[in-house]
GROMACS .gro file of C-alpha atoms in nm:
model
  138
    1MET     CA    1   7.525  13.012   7.745
    2LYS     CA    2   7.279  12.728   7.825
    3ASN     CA    3   7.225  12.875   8.171
    4LYS     CA    4   7.182  13.222   8.030
    5MET     CA    5   6.916  13.094   7.790
    6SER     CA    6   6.753  12.895   8.081
    7ARG     CA    7   6.758  13.208   8.294
    8LEU     CA    8   6.607  13.414   8.023
    9PHE     CA    9   6.348  13.166   7.939
   10LEU     CA   10   6.240  13.129   8.300
   11GLY     CA   11   6.250  13.501   8.361
   12LEU     CA   12   6.019  13.555   8.062
   13THR     CA   13   5.787  13.283   8.174
   14MET     CA   14   5.775  13.412   8.528
   15SER     CA   15   5.741  13.770   8.423
   16CYS     CA   16   5.441  13.688   8.203
   17SER     CA   17   5.296  13.464   8.469
   18VAL     CA   18   5.333  13.715   8.744
   19LEU     CA   19   5.159  13.981   8.530
   20THR     CA   20   4.883  13.735   8.448
   21LEU     CA   21   4.835  13.570   8.784
   22GLY     CA   22   5.006  13.784   9.040
   23LEU     CA   23   5.185  13.640   9.342
   24SER     CA   24   5.045  13.718   9.685
   25SER     CA   25   5.291  13.900   9.909
   26ALA     CA   26   5.301  13.598  10.139
   27GLN     CA   27   5.412  13.364   9.853
   28ALA     CA   28   5.671  13.617   9.727
   29ALA     CA   29   5.809  13.663  10.086
   30ASP     CA   30   5.845  13.290  10.135
   31CYS     CA   31   6.061  13.261   9.824
   32SER     CA   32   6.262  13.576   9.893
   33LYS     CA   33   6.424  13.389  10.187
   34LEU     CA   34   6.580  13.151   9.937
   35ALA     CA   35   6.846  13.215   9.673
   36GLY     CA   36   6.956  13.063   9.346
   37CYS     CA   37   6.786  12.756   9.205
   38ALA     CA   38   6.581  12.704   9.523
   39GLU     CA   39   6.430  13.056   9.484
   40LYS     CA   40   6.357  12.988   9.117
   41SER     CA   41   6.185  12.660   9.198
   42CYS     CA   42   5.986  12.818   9.478
   43LYS     CA   43   5.865  13.102   9.256
   44VAL     CA   44   5.757  12.860   8.985
   45GLU     CA   45   5.583  12.640   9.233
   46ALA     CA   46   5.403  12.935   9.375
   47LEU     CA   47   5.289  13.038   9.026
   48ILE     CA   48   5.168  12.690   8.956
   49ALA     CA   49   4.963  12.683   9.279
   50ASN     CA   50   4.822  13.024   9.187
   51ALA     CA   51   4.738  12.914   8.827
   52LYS     CA   52   4.565  12.591   8.961
   53ALA     CA   53   4.353  12.797   9.198
   54LYS     CA   54   4.242  13.027   8.912
   55GLY     CA   55   4.184  12.736   8.678
   56HIS     CA   56   4.439  12.835   8.408
   57ASP     CA   57   4.520  12.481   8.293
   58GLN     CA   58   4.734  12.581   8.000
   59MET     CA   59   4.941  12.808   8.221
   60VAL     CA   60   4.985  12.528   8.473
   61ALA     CA   61   5.118  12.301   8.201
   62GLN     CA   62   5.360  12.567   8.083
   63LEU     CA   63   5.480  12.637   8.433
   64GLN     CA   64   5.520  12.262   8.512
   65SER     CA   65   5.743  12.243   8.208
   66SER     CA   66   5.948  12.540   8.324
   67LEU     CA   67   5.974  12.385   8.666
   68LYS     CA   68   6.109  12.060   8.516
   69HIS     CA   69   6.361  12.267   8.311
   70VAL     CA   70   6.473  12.447   8.625
   71LYS     CA   71   6.513  12.131   8.823
   72ALA     CA   72   6.702  11.957   8.544
   73ASN     CA   73   6.935  12.240   8.440
   74CYS     CA   74   6.970  12.507   8.712
   75THR     CA   75   7.288  12.531   8.910
   76ASP     CA   76   7.368  12.797   9.163
   77GLU     CA   77   7.715  12.834   9.004
   78GLY     CA   78   7.563  12.893   8.664
   79ILE     CA   79   7.333  13.157   8.811
   80LYS     CA   80   7.637  13.334   8.974
   81ASN     CA   81   7.820  13.322   8.638
   82ASP     CA   82   7.526  13.460   8.450
   83LEU     CA   83   7.493  13.741   8.706
   84GLN     CA   84   7.862  13.830   8.683
   85ILE     CA   85   7.841  13.847   8.299
   86GLU     CA   86   7.524  14.061   8.321
   87ILE     CA   87   7.688  14.288   8.573
   88ALA     CA   88   7.990  14.336   8.341
   89GLY     CA   89   7.755  14.418   8.053
   90VAL     CA   90   7.553  14.671   8.258
   91GLN     CA   91   7.891  14.842   8.366
   92LEU     CA   92   8.003  14.873   8.018
   93GLN     CA   93   7.664  15.022   7.917
   94LEU     CA   94   7.682  15.254   8.211
   95GLU     CA   95   8.024  15.378   8.111
   96SER     CA   96   7.899  15.442   7.755
   97TYR     CA   97   7.599  15.644   7.890
   98GLU     CA   98   7.816  15.837   8.131
   99ALA     CA   99   8.043  15.936   7.845
  100GLU     CA  100   7.746  16.048   7.634
  101LEU     CA  101   7.604  16.243   7.935
  102LYS     CA  102   7.942  16.425   7.974
  103ALA     CA  103   7.949  16.509   7.611
  104ALA     CA  104   7.590  16.635   7.620
  105LYS     CA  105   7.666  16.853   7.925
  106ALA     CA  106   7.983  16.997   7.748
  107ALA     CA  107   7.778  17.078   7.446
  108ASN     CA  108   7.496  17.227   7.673
  109GLU     CA  109   7.239  17.002   7.498
  110LEU     CA  110   6.957  16.993   7.759
  111ASP     CA  111   6.755  16.724   7.593
  112ARG     CA  112   7.046  16.491   7.551
  113THR     CA  113   7.160  16.569   7.903
  114TYR     CA  114   6.818  16.468   8.039
  115LYS     CA  115   6.797  16.159   7.819
  116TYR     CA  116   7.145  16.028   7.932
  117THR     CA  117   7.082  16.129   8.288
  118GLN     CA  118   6.777  15.901   8.285
  119LYS     CA  119   6.968  15.623   8.125
  120VAL     CA  120   7.245  15.650   8.373
  121LEU     CA  121   6.998  15.635   8.664
  122ALA     CA  122   6.825  15.328   8.507
  123GLU     CA  123   7.151  15.151   8.453
  124ASN     CA  124   7.267  15.228   8.813
  125TYR     CA  125   6.943  15.089   8.942
  126LYS     CA  126   6.984  14.778   8.736
  127LEU     CA  127   7.340  14.736   8.853
  128THR     CA  128   7.240  14.763   9.218
  129GLN     CA  129   6.969  14.500   9.176
  130LEU     CA  130   7.206  14.259   9.006
  131LYS     CA  131   7.478  14.308   9.271
  132GLN     CA  132   7.219  14.254   9.551
  133GLU     CA  133   7.108  13.929   9.373
  134LEU     CA  134   7.470  13.814   9.339
  135ALA     CA  135   7.540  13.897   9.699
  136LYS     CA  136   7.234  13.693   9.804
  137MET     CA  137   7.395  13.395   9.621
  138LYS     CA  138   7.712  13.404   9.832
   0.00000   0.00000   0.00000
């Protein structure tokens, strides 16, 4: 659970930072060659460098705190476990959406059919992304 919270905290921090600062494609490519905790650290370090370059001192402080948290608490095994749990959750959600889609098709409800088709597609995409991330860890 601790690792899950760490992952969520870092993900939120990184998402907000990426939206605010933006990573150059060169920085993102460098980190994409890494996996697990090394990739997390690399991404945060790139965000710190970018924030410093733009003079965002408060963001730099927040990101440095995140980096300390990653270095102190992150384990590749923890990330793998979190990914496996997340994959299982997405698979359950996907099964639920597929059942709803089947029911909507049987009832010939076009709006619900469209809605659940979109949800199934989104969950399949999410599942593919998570599986790729897990495969990268191995």
